[in-house]
Structure formats: structure tokens, C-alpha cells
């Protein structure tokens, strides 16, 4: 989630204050130059090569009028430097002299609660919109206090209440919200609050009431129980959060979603999919999870995280293969990422694609490919103007609840569908991705040779089986008749001669 994974992920967002401070450019302590006098500023835009490729593809595409699905409710998302997206919501029922109160919140698939700052919030960010419950005609205070403890050390608490919430053209009544009145945090969150799009654990449902998603689909039974994210890396194409039917014709290069397995979704309320392996195309470098069988390893698809966060063992295996392809790589221990010199002319042809093999409901694999243009971000040192390349892969912690967290960088490559009815997550290539629809990729260093060897091995194995069956199960006349005939002939030759005189 934006701040934590259900407040269970120690140090998950420990890099966020520094990283976001670098984007923001404000005079915070986290931005002060280090002892070496260098400071990194990330622009976090897609690599120019990928951007130019996407623009060229869009210019060459034939113009056509596309119809928006009838039961589709798109909501525009604001984009803050590709590290945070926000959606506008309104709280309260309009009454004389008191209109609805408007807020910008982070739509977060890694958490469940909907909260905004209260009018009396202490230490809330300056300039944040604050909720005044006295200006809402139908707000009902529940009285229960809820405390959030996040991995970066942030502590927030507040009282719960029921009120009307409107997002786009959809409205729900009697939604449980939390007005945060106490906060201890150095995090530079640019939005006012959080809109959790996941679900509570079973033990928390009674205390925290229904989630926004549960209330939305309960009060709108005709609305398909799904929502989709279309994330872009620039303002020319509007990012969207779509409730109801997905809009593949506008947002994707593919005609349908490919869904990961629902195995983990049946036992947890997090948005998880099943991953068989993750590795680099054409290198043979791959991390698999054979001990988990056909269920694969769980991966959280998290709209509140900026990067791809991997457990240390997975991160170390992948990043070691990537580092030698660059020069001048340096580790940034506070952010748990690396920064390298960009290749001459920003030529990323030596950089392999990232290959994520997902398991579907039929226990078959399909590959999700990310080109270097999609996961290599540019940064610039303001001291000397040197441009560096930063892989958007972060070293996570060994005790994070899932091995892999795929954040906004991943979701910009794929139009992502969260289907509550199926309990599955679907993926379709974004129309802004530099890769084509249904792109093929493989970790194998020599896929044709490996496939040929596999076919030969299968042929030899089948030949051996057939020959064995022939030897042991052939009809009696095949081998036994030959043996019997030979034995009869031999006996006739050795039959003792009887003398006539005896």
C-alpha cells in the first residue's frame, strides 16, 4: 500500500521519505547533500527511447472512434512525478450552505481503509484538505478509534464515522471512514488521504466495518464487481481508475485479459497473483519457486507502491545479472536501489527484458514481459548534471509477507483488472507500452536449442518405452516361437540312437 501492507511490513516504506523528498525538491532534511556533496534527483519519467517508440506507434495507428462500455465508470487520476497517483472524492451529503467536502486520495490496492485528515488533526501536512464533520448533514460518529502503524514509522489514529462518499458518478451511503486527528510522520505524502481498495482480514471486519469496495458493489448490484487501473507516465495521456466494465479498446493493445490463478485470493483478502518465476530474457537467469508447486509464489499487485519490491534473495539474484551490463553502478543503501551510468546514446539494447511467468487457473504459464524502457528510470545529479539510470527494482525485507510486490512501474506496462467476483487479477498490454500486444519473451539463453534438445529427449524417451513394451509384451509367436523351434531342432539332433539289436 502507499504506506504499508496492512501495517505488517516492517521497513517496507522506509525508503519513501527520502525518495519522495528527492522528487519533491523541498528543503527537507532528507534532501541535504551527503558528505560526498552529491544529491540525486529522480525525474522518474519513462526512458526517452521507450517514450519515442510509443509516440511513433500511436502516430502510425489508424484513427478510429472507440465506444466506452456502457457499464464503465472511469475516474481520472492525478500523477505526482510517477511516484504517487490520486483520485478525487467527495464526502458528505449536500445540505444548505454546506456543499460536499472534496479530497484527493491515493487509490491503494494494498490496504483497506478509507481515511482523510480531521479538521483538528495535529501534525498533518500543511495545505492538506481537512474534514469538518460539523459541515456534513448526515455524518454519524461511530466512536471507535482506529490506529495505523506503518512500516516507515508513521503512526496515525482517528475516530470512525459513517457518511456518504462520491467518486466520479458513483455514490455510496453509510460508508465507514476514519478522520485522522493524530499523526506522527515525516513522509512527504502529496495526497490528503488513502482510499483502500483491498479488504480487511476476517478478524478486522467487525471493528472496521465494510470496505469501500464492499459497500460500492452492495449498493450498486448491477455494477460488474471489478475495477481496473490504467496508469501512464505523463500528462498527455490521462491515467484512470475504472469501476465496472474494463475499457480494453481504449487502454490496451490486447483484446482480453489474461488472469493469474485465484489460489491465494481464496485464503487472503490481499490482491495476490501466482508467479512461477521471474528472470531476465535470454540469459538463463531465473528465480523459481519449485517448493510451492503449481500454486507458485504470491505477488502483490500494489497501486500504492512505486517500484518492484523483491525479497533480498530474489533481488540479489536478479540485480547481479543487471549490474555488469552497466558501468559505474553504486548502491543507494537508504533507498535500497542502485544507480548506474547510462549507456552511450541511451542505448539499452544490451539490457534484457524482465520476464514474469504467471500461473493461470489451468496451471499453465504465461509470460508478462517488461522492456528496459519500462523499468529503467532516469535520474540526474544536480551537482554535475550527470544523467544516471536507475532500475526500478527495490531490495525489500526478508520478513515482508509476500516475496514480490509489483507497484506502479509494473502497472504502467499493463492495463490491470481486479475482479472481485472471480477473485483474480488480469493483465493486458498497455497501449502505451513499447512492446507489442501478446509479446513473447523467454528466460532461456538459447530457446531454440533448448527446445530442440527437449524434443530429442522426448523422442528418445518414447522410443525406449516403445522398445521396452515390444520386448516384454509382444505376442508369444514373436520371441517364444523362435526359441521353441530352436530347442526342438537341437533335441532332435541329440536324441540317442536305438540299436536294432536291443
XYZ file of N, CA and C in Angstrom, residues 234-447:
642
model
N 2.943 10.149 -18.042
C 2.981 11.567 -18.409
C 1.559 12.101 -18.450
N 1.443 13.399 -18.593
C 0.137 14.050 -18.537
C -0.601 14.042 -19.872
N 0.092 13.703 -20.963
C -0.565 13.727 -22.269
C -1.677 12.682 -22.356
N -1.474 11.570 -21.653
C -2.487 10.522 -21.617
C -2.953 10.380 -20.175
N -4.229 10.570 -19.964
C -4.788 10.608 -18.613
C -4.827 9.220 -17.985
N -4.225 9.079 -16.808
C -4.365 7.841 -16.046
C -5.801 7.746 -15.543
N -6.280 6.499 -15.386
C -7.667 6.311 -14.981
C -7.813 5.138 -14.032
N -8.777 5.278 -13.128
C -9.286 4.177 -12.316
C -10.710 3.930 -12.787
N -10.964 2.733 -13.299
C -12.246 2.422 -13.933
C -12.995 1.411 -13.077
N -14.199 1.781 -12.632
C -15.059 0.851 -11.917
C -16.041 0.237 -12.907
N -16.326 -1.056 -12.731
C -17.231 -1.738 -13.645
C -16.473 -2.335 -14.814
N -17.131 -2.345 -15.980
C -16.525 -2.966 -17.161
C -15.224 -2.264 -17.552
N -14.212 -3.061 -17.850
C -12.938 -2.517 -18.295
C -13.050 -1.983 -19.712
N -12.219 -1.010 -20.021
C -12.243 -0.364 -21.337
C -10.986 -0.770 -22.111
N -10.959 -2.022 -22.562
C -9.787 -2.549 -23.260
C -9.528 -1.834 -24.577
N -10.582 -1.433 -25.271
C -10.394 -0.839 -26.591
C -9.626 0.477 -26.518
N -9.763 1.219 -25.441
C -9.057 2.487 -25.299
C -7.692 2.341 -24.638
N -7.513 1.332 -23.819
C -6.360 1.288 -22.934
C -5.363 0.181 -23.210
N -5.683 -0.741 -24.100
C -4.821 -1.907 -24.258
C -4.562 -2.240 -25.715
N -3.442 -2.924 -25.949
C -3.119 -3.456 -27.271
C -3.689 -4.857 -27.455
N -4.302 -5.404 -26.423
C -4.843 -6.750 -26.478
C -6.352 -6.712 -26.272
N -7.025 -7.767 -26.725
C -8.488 -7.788 -26.709
C -9.075 -8.416 -25.459
N -8.238 -9.021 -24.625
C -8.742 -9.656 -23.421
C -7.663 -9.692 -22.359
N -8.095 -9.872 -21.119
C -7.165 -10.001 -20.006
C -6.710 -11.456 -19.882
N -5.489 -11.616 -19.432
C -5.007 -12.931 -19.026
C -4.937 -12.925 -17.503
N -5.641 -13.868 -16.877
C -5.804 -13.850 -15.435
C -4.859 -14.832 -14.753
N -4.264 -14.379 -13.665
C -3.488 -15.263 -12.831
C -4.393 -16.126 -11.975
N -3.808 -17.113 -11.351
C -4.548 -18.074 -10.552
C -5.171 -17.402 -9.327
N -6.294 -17.943 -8.886
C -7.004 -17.368 -7.748
C -6.673 -18.070 -6.440
N -5.653 -18.914 -6.438
C -5.357 -19.733 -5.270
C -5.162 -18.940 -3.998
N -4.338 -17.918 -4.058
C -4.065 -17.142 -2.850
C -5.227 -16.230 -2.471
N -6.003 -15.828 -3.443
C -7.126 -14.941 -3.161
C -8.221 -15.642 -2.362
N -8.246 -16.964 -2.397
C -9.264 -17.704 -1.654
C -8.948 -17.792 -0.169
N -7.722 -17.463 0.220
C -7.332 -17.587 1.623
C -6.842 -16.281 2.224
N -6.854 -15.205 1.467
C -6.422 -13.909 1.983
C -7.237 -12.816 1.309
N -7.242 -11.646 1.897
C -8.001 -10.534 1.335
C -7.124 -9.582 0.530
N -5.884 -9.948 0.325
C -4.978 -9.105 -0.457
C -5.114 -9.434 -1.942
N -4.720 -8.469 -2.764
C -4.755 -8.680 -4.209
C -3.458 -9.363 -4.631
N -3.508 -10.713 -4.659
C -2.325 -11.517 -4.956
C -2.545 -12.317 -6.227
N -1.457 -12.542 -6.954
C -1.478 -13.444 -8.093
C -0.352 -14.451 -7.924
N -0.377 -15.522 -8.724
C 0.583 -16.615 -8.598
C 1.675 -16.495 -9.646
N 2.926 -16.486 -9.189
C 4.078 -16.334 -10.076
C 4.919 -17.606 -10.031
N 5.197 -18.157 -11.213
C 6.054 -19.342 -11.302
C 7.526 -18.961 -11.232
N 7.901 -17.878 -11.927
C 9.308 -17.487 -11.948
C 9.437 -16.030 -12.368
N 10.603 -15.464 -12.089
C 10.943 -14.119 -12.527
C 12.414 -14.125 -12.920
N 12.736 -13.515 -14.048
C 14.112 -13.542 -14.519
C 14.332 -12.604 -15.678
N 15.501 -12.742 -16.304
C 15.899 -11.873 -17.418
C 15.876 -12.662 -18.722
N 15.314 -12.075 -19.759
C 15.161 -12.766 -21.039
C 16.514 -13.085 -21.660
N 16.604 -14.282 -22.232
C 17.774 -14.682 -22.985
C 19.044 -14.857 -22.184
N 18.956 -14.916 -20.869
C 20.157 -15.018 -20.025
C 20.245 -16.336 -19.280
N 19.151 -17.025 -19.117
C 19.136 -18.213 -18.279
C 19.065 -17.896 -16.793
N 19.066 -16.605 -16.442
C 18.991 -16.189 -15.038
C 17.517 -16.100 -14.651
N 17.131 -16.927 -13.698
C 15.722 -17.040 -13.343
C 15.598 -17.501 -11.897
N 14.669 -16.905 -11.178
C 14.347 -17.339 -9.818
C 12.998 -18.043 -9.872
N 12.993 -19.320 -9.494
C 11.768 -20.109 -9.493
C 11.402 -20.485 -8.055
N 10.212 -21.020 -7.910
C 9.710 -21.376 -6.588
C 9.151 -22.795 -6.629
N 10.020 -23.791 -6.877
C 9.540 -25.170 -7.061
C 8.879 -25.753 -5.823
N 9.259 -25.274 -4.638
C 8.670 -25.811 -3.417
C 7.206 -25.435 -3.262
N 6.732 -24.456 -4.020
C 5.331 -24.040 -3.934
C 4.445 -24.731 -4.964
N 5.029 -25.583 -5.792
C 4.250 -26.353 -6.746
C 3.533 -25.480 -7.763
N 2.371 -25.954 -8.220
C 1.630 -25.228 -9.256
C 0.927 -23.992 -8.701
N 0.944 -23.810 -7.391
C 0.366 -22.592 -6.833
C 1.288 -21.397 -7.047
N 2.584 -21.650 -7.190
C 3.529 -20.566 -7.409
C 3.727 -19.721 -6.162
N 4.483 -18.650 -6.326
C 4.748 -17.723 -5.229
C 3.783 -16.550 -5.312
N 3.316 -16.037 -4.176
C 2.376 -14.913 -4.216
C 3.075 -13.601 -4.541
N 2.441 -12.802 -5.360
C 2.926 -11.461 -5.692
C 1.784 -10.481 -5.492
N 2.043 -9.420 -4.751
C 1.033 -8.387 -4.504
C 1.074 -7.359 -5.631
N -0.055 -7.099 -6.254
C -0.167 -6.058 -7.266
C -0.656 -4.811 -6.540
N 0.237 -3.844 -6.365
C 0.027 -2.773 -5.400
C 0.085 -1.407 -6.074
N -1.063 -0.761 -6.174
C -1.123 0.563 -6.795
C -0.580 1.653 -5.889
N -0.232 1.310 -4.652
C 0.317 2.288 -3.736
C 1.817 2.250 -3.612
N 2.485 1.299 -4.265
C 3.942 1.217 -4.263
C 4.481 1.727 -5.595
N 5.635 2.363 -5.540
C 6.189 2.946 -6.762
C 6.983 1.938 -7.579
N 7.733 1.066 -6.918
C 8.704 0.217 -7.590
C 8.298 -1.248 -7.527
N 9.185 -2.110 -8.011
C 9.053 -3.548 -7.835
C 9.894 -3.919 -6.621
N 9.261 -4.383 -5.572
C 9.933 -4.667 -4.307
C 10.084 -6.180 -4.187
N 11.337 -6.654 -4.105
C 11.616 -8.082 -4.100
C 12.337 -8.480 -2.823
N 12.063 -9.683 -2.348
C 12.784 -10.213 -1.206
C 14.279 -10.213 -1.497
N 15.127 -10.098 -0.470
C 16.575 -9.985 -0.713
C 17.148 -11.082 -1.601
N 16.740 -12.334 -1.387
C 17.287 -13.409 -2.210
C 16.947 -13.248 -3.681
N 15.718 -12.846 -3.974
C 15.303 -12.637 -5.360
C 16.014 -11.414 -5.939
N 16.032 -10.336 -5.169
C 16.665 -9.095 -5.630
C 18.142 -9.321 -5.946
N 18.882 -9.953 -5.042
C 20.325 -10.146 -5.237
C 20.605 -10.978 -6.479
N 19.788 -11.994 -6.714
C 19.993 -12.857 -7.887
C 19.779 -12.074 -9.179
N 18.748 -11.252 -9.220
C 18.437 -10.527 -10.455
C 19.351 -9.332 -10.665
N 19.636 -8.592 -9.604
C 20.380 -7.345 -9.784
C 21.834 -7.620 -10.119
N 22.381 -8.765 -9.684
C 23.768 -9.089 -10.022
C 23.931 -9.311 -11.520
N 22.913 -9.859 -12.161
C 22.963 -10.047 -13.610
C 22.823 -8.724 -14.339
N 22.142 -7.769 -13.735
C 21.907 -6.490 -14.394
C 23.097 -5.541 -14.236
N 23.775 -5.598 -13.099
C 24.818 -4.609 -12.794
C 25.990 -4.667 -13.770
N 26.405 -5.881 -14.169
C 27.586 -5.964 -15.024
C 27.326 -5.433 -16.434
N 26.069 -5.246 -16.781
C 25.735 -4.708 -18.091
C 25.814 -3.181 -18.116
N 25.942 -2.565 -16.948
C 26.132 -1.119 -16.846
C 27.546 -0.832 -16.347
N 27.881 0.434 -16.289
C 29.142 0.873 -15.695
C 28.836 1.878 -14.586
N 29.759 1.967 -13.659
C 29.629 2.973 -12.602
C 28.438 2.781 -11.698
N 28.058 1.534 -11.428
C 26.903 1.283 -10.573
C 27.257 1.540 -9.105
N 26.356 2.166 -8.409
C 26.527 2.441 -6.986
C 25.240 2.105 -6.264
N 25.380 1.524 -5.097
C 24.215 1.188 -4.290
C 23.797 2.395 -3.456
N 22.496 2.587 -3.363
C 21.931 3.633 -2.519
C 21.279 2.935 -1.338
N 22.025 2.755 -0.258
C 21.538 1.911 0.844
C 20.263 2.410 1.494
N 20.061 3.718 1.536
C 18.860 4.226 2.194
C 17.608 3.897 1.404
N 17.720 3.981 0.070
C 16.572 3.659 -0.781
C 16.535 2.194 -1.176
N 17.644 1.446 -0.950
C 17.734 0.034 -1.311
C 17.554 -0.179 -2.809
N 18.169 0.714 -3.604
C 18.181 0.585 -5.051
C 19.588 0.861 -5.533
N 19.850 0.693 -6.836
C 21.149 1.016 -7.399
C 20.997 2.099 -8.454
N 22.080 2.819 -8.695
C 22.131 3.850 -9.729
C 23.382 3.627 -10.555
N 23.250 3.636 -11.876
C 24.362 3.330 -12.775
C 24.480 4.410 -13.845
N 25.657 4.453 -14.493
C 25.826 5.335 -15.643
C 24.977 4.826 -16.799
N 24.311 5.734 -17.470
C 23.523 5.339 -18.635
C 24.447 4.979 -19.797
N 24.061 4.020 -20.634
C 24.868 3.657 -21.788
C 24.995 4.824 -22.765
N 26.028 4.832 -23.605
C 26.153 5.888 -24.622
C 24.909 5.961 -25.492
N 24.473 7.183 -25.726
C 23.280 7.437 -26.546
C 22.044 6.756 -25.977
N 22.078 6.464 -24.689
C 20.944 5.805 -24.025
C 20.532 4.521 -24.736
N 21.530 3.797 -25.220
C 21.265 2.551 -25.937
C 21.081 1.420 -24.919
N 19.871 0.938 -24.793
C 19.566 -0.118 -23.831
C 19.472 -1.491 -24.482
N 20.062 -1.647 -25.667
C 19.938 -2.917 -26.381
C 20.626 -4.067 -25.658
N 21.589 -3.759 -24.789
C 22.280 -4.823 -24.057
C 21.527 -5.231 -22.798
N 20.485 -4.528 -22.484
C 19.726 -4.807 -21.270
C 18.593 -5.771 -21.600
N 18.485 -6.887 -20.896
C 17.427 -7.856 -21.207
C 16.068 -7.385 -20.710
N 15.042 -8.010 -21.218
C 13.688 -7.763 -20.736
C 13.483 -8.488 -19.406
N 12.611 -7.938 -18.593
C 12.211 -8.612 -17.364
C 11.053 -9.552 -17.696
N 11.194 -10.818 -17.299
C 10.201 -11.844 -17.634
C 9.554 -12.334 -16.341
N 8.249 -12.170 -16.245
C 7.486 -12.644 -15.091
C 6.513 -13.697 -15.607
N 6.716 -14.943 -15.218
C 5.853 -16.035 -15.647
C 4.759 -16.255 -14.606
N 3.518 -15.997 -15.016
C 2.347 -16.093 -14.142
C 1.627 -17.407 -14.415
N 1.038 -17.990 -13.371
C 0.301 -19.247 -13.486
C -1.193 -18.942 -13.566
N -1.876 -19.549 -14.536
C -3.307 -19.313 -14.667
C -4.107 -20.435 -13.994
N -5.421 -20.397 -14.134
C -6.296 -21.352 -13.458
C -6.127 -22.776 -13.981
N -5.594 -22.936 -15.182
C -5.373 -24.261 -15.753
C -3.962 -24.756 -15.486
N -3.262 -24.086 -14.566
C -1.886 -24.439 -14.192
C -0.914 -24.292 -15.362
N -1.263 -23.419 -16.292
C -0.363 -23.104 -17.394
C 0.281 -21.744 -17.144
N 1.436 -21.539 -17.742
C 2.170 -20.291 -17.551
C 1.952 -19.347 -18.734
N 1.933 -18.057 -18.438
C 2.021 -17.048 -19.495
C 2.981 -15.972 -19.025
N 3.748 -15.453 -19.972
C 4.833 -14.525 -19.646
C 4.363 -13.081 -19.761
N 4.683 -12.282 -18.758
C 4.500 -10.840 -18.801
C 5.879 -10.216 -18.972
N 6.079 -9.551 -20.104
C 7.396 -9.021 -20.455
C 7.434 -7.514 -20.227
N 8.524 -7.045 -19.653
C 8.752 -5.608 -19.493
C 10.059 -5.247 -20.179
N 9.998 -4.290 -21.096
C 11.203 -3.873 -21.802
C 12.050 -2.977 -20.906
N 13.355 -2.841 -21.202
C 14.201 -1.934 -20.407
C 13.651 -0.512 -20.362
N 13.002 -0.079 -21.432
C 12.426 1.269 -21.444
C 11.368 1.443 -20.370
N 10.813 0.334 -19.890
C 9.727 0.409 -18.922
C 10.200 0.305 -17.482
N 11.344 -0.329 -17.242
C 11.785 -0.464 -15.856
C 13.099 0.255 -15.560
N 13.714 0.886 -16.564
C 14.905 1.704 -16.325
C 14.477 3.170 -16.285
N 14.687 3.815 -15.154
C 14.306 5.206 -14.973
C 15.549 6.084 -14.989
N 15.358 7.316 -15.419
C 16.469 8.254 -15.489
C 16.518 9.144 -14.253
N 17.713 9.480 -13.815
C 17.896 10.445 -12.737
C 19.042 11.365 -13.116
N 19.134 12.480 -12.430
C 20.177 13.439 -12.734
C 20.755 13.997 -11.447
N 22.071 14.035 -11.392
C 22.756 14.630 -10.263
C 22.842 16.139 -10.501
N 22.190 16.950 -9.670
C 22.178 18.397 -9.920
C 23.536 19.054 -9.712
N 24.456 18.347 -9.052
C 25.772 18.919 -8.791
C 26.608 19.006 -10.068
N 26.563 17.946 -10.886
C 27.369 17.943 -12.109
C 26.534 17.714 -13.365
N 25.222 17.540 -13.219
C 24.357 17.361 -14.378
C 24.465 16.004 -15.026
N 25.137 15.076 -14.360
C 25.331 13.747 -14.943
C 24.039 12.950 -14.881
N 23.684 12.348 -16.008
C 22.488 11.527 -16.078
C 22.823 10.084 -15.738
N 22.036 9.488 -14.867
C 22.242 8.095 -14.492
C 20.963 7.309 -14.726
N 21.113 5.985 -14.774
C 19.987 5.086 -14.990
C 19.723 4.294 -13.712
N 18.470 4.232 -13.331
C 18.082 3.582 -12.081
C 17.067 2.477 -12.402
N 17.444 1.203 -12.219
C 16.439 0.141 -12.354
C 15.382 0.302 -11.259
N 14.121 0.235 -11.625
C 13.036 0.465 -10.671
C 12.734 -0.815 -9.895
N 13.782 -1.407 -9.359
C 13.677 -2.632 -8.569
C 14.298 -2.350 -7.211
N 13.541 -2.575 -6.166
C 13.995 -2.264 -4.818
C 14.222 -3.535 -4.014
N 15.260 -3.515 -3.193
C 15.532 -4.638 -2.299
C 14.604 -4.527 -1.095
N 13.718 -5.497 -0.963
C 12.773 -5.490 0.141
C 13.368 -6.108 1.391
N 12.516 -6.522 2.294
C 12.961 -7.115 3.549
C 12.633 -8.601 3.565
N 13.410 -9.342 4.353
C 13.220 -10.790 4.412
C 11.907 -11.161 5.080
N 11.358 -10.264 5.890
C 10.126 -10.587 6.613
C 8.885 -9.961 5.996
N 8.977 -9.471 4.742
C 7.770 -8.963 4.108
C 6.837 -10.142 3.831
N 5.529 -9.940 3.920
C 4.588 -11.064 3.885
C 4.501 -11.783 2.549
N 4.917 -11.158 1.463
C 4.936 -11.820 0.156
C 6.304 -11.586 -0.483
N 6.790 -12.533 -1.287
C 8.128 -12.389 -1.869
C 8.263 -11.228 -2.846
N 7.159 -10.873 -3.518
C 7.229 -9.868 -4.572
C 6.072 -8.881 -4.454
N 6.384 -7.605 -4.645
C 5.381 -6.547 -4.688
C 5.588 -5.784 -5.997
N 4.600 -5.815 -6.863
C 4.685 -5.147 -8.161
C 3.876 -3.858 -8.095
N 4.575 -2.731 -8.121
C 3.936 -1.444 -7.953
C 3.631 -0.737 -9.261
N 3.682 0.599 -9.198
C 3.241 1.424 -10.322
C 4.076 1.207 -11.582
N 5.373 0.967 -11.424
C 6.215 0.722 -12.597
C 5.680 -0.449 -13.400
N 5.320 -1.512 -12.719
C 4.751 -2.685 -13.379
C 3.388 -2.358 -13.979
N 2.552 -1.651 -13.238
C 1.185 -1.392 -13.690
C 1.125 -0.396 -14.835
N 2.181 0.367 -15.075
C 2.210 1.231 -16.263
C 2.405 0.415 -17.539
N 2.943 -0.794 -17.412
C 3.142 -1.649 -18.588
C 1.898 -2.436 -18.946
N 0.998 -2.631 -17.973
C -0.163 -3.490 -18.190
C -1.437 -2.817 -17.668
N -2.452 -2.846 -18.490
C -3.791 -2.465 -18.040
C -4.241 -3.586 -17.109
N -4.468 -3.258 -15.843
C -4.622 -4.271 -14.806
C -6.053 -4.281 -14.286
N -6.651 -5.478 -14.282
C -8.043 -5.651 -13.888
C -8.116 -6.434 -12.574
N -8.839 -5.890 -11.600
C -9.026 -6.531 -10.303
C -10.479 -7.001 -10.235
N -10.666 -8.306 -10.363
C -12.006 -8.875 -10.479
C -12.405 -9.487 -9.138
N -13.339 -8.839 -8.435
C -13.770 -9.331 -7.135
C -14.599 -10.594 -7.246
N -15.398 -10.704 -8.296
C -16.260 -11.871 -8.452
C -15.428 -13.136 -8.674
N -14.392 -13.031 -9.498
C -13.529 -14.183 -9.763
C -12.419 -14.328 -8.725
N -12.135 -13.266 -8.010
C -11.016 -13.305 -7.087
C -9.692 -13.424 -7.806
N -9.576 -12.784 -8.971
C -8.363 -12.902 -9.782
C -7.957 -11.526 -10.318
N -6.708 -11.449 -10.742
C -6.161 -10.234 -11.341
C -5.802 -10.533 -12.787
N -6.264 -9.669 -13.692
C -5.992 -9.856 -15.104
C -5.050 -8.797 -15.646
N -4.317 -9.165 -16.707
C -3.308 -8.286 -17.281
C -3.474 -8.227 -18.793
N -3.383 -7.018 -19.340
C -3.406 -6.807 -20.787
C -2.397 -5.711 -21.109
N -1.640 -5.884 -22.166
C -0.578 -4.938 -22.525
C -1.135 -3.531 -22.706
N -0.557 -2.561 -22.016
C -0.987 -1.176 -22.146
C -0.737 -0.675 -23.562
N -1.621 0.187 -24.028
C -1.434 0.731 -25.376
C -0.258 1.699 -25.454
N 0.310 2.092 -24.323
C 1.476 2.966 -24.316
C 2.778 2.207 -24.158
N 2.709 0.899 -23.983
C 3.917 0.093 -23.843
C 4.670 0.034 -25.164
N 6.007 0.083 -25.133
C 6.770 -0.043 -26.380
C 6.725 -1.452 -26.956
N 6.312 -2.447 -26.183
C 6.227 -3.813 -26.683
C 4.873 -4.044 -27.344
N 4.801 -4.967 -28.290
C 3.524 -5.241 -28.962
C 2.602 -6.058 -28.073
N 1.342 -6.142 -28.466
C 0.404 -6.987 -27.759
C 0.804 -8.440 -27.846
N 0.548 -9.195 -26.772
C 0.912 -10.612 -26.689
C 2.392 -10.830 -26.979
N 3.230 -9.934 -26.470
C 4.672 -10.037 -26.682
C 5.202 -11.336 -26.092
N 6.143 -11.953 -26.795
C 6.751 -13.201 -26.350
C 8.124 -12.906 -25.759
N 8.440 -13.590 -24.680
C 9.764 -13.464 -24.096
C 10.059 -14.741 -23.327
N 11.330 -15.055 -23.180
C 11.738 -16.272 -22.507
C 13.043 -16.029 -21.776
N 13.200 -16.683 -20.634
C 14.438 -16.572 -19.871
C 15.551 -17.390 -20.505
N 15.200 -18.399 -21.285
C 16.204 -19.286 -21.866
C 17.242 -18.495 -22.641
N 18.524 -18.830 -22.423
C 19.589 -18.142 -23.151
C 19.614 -18.551 -24.617
N 19.249 -19.819 -24.923
C 19.152 -20.300 -26.296
C 17.856 -21.093 -26.426
N 16.744 -20.393 -26.566
C 15.443 -21.077 -26.520
C 15.260 -22.119 -27.611
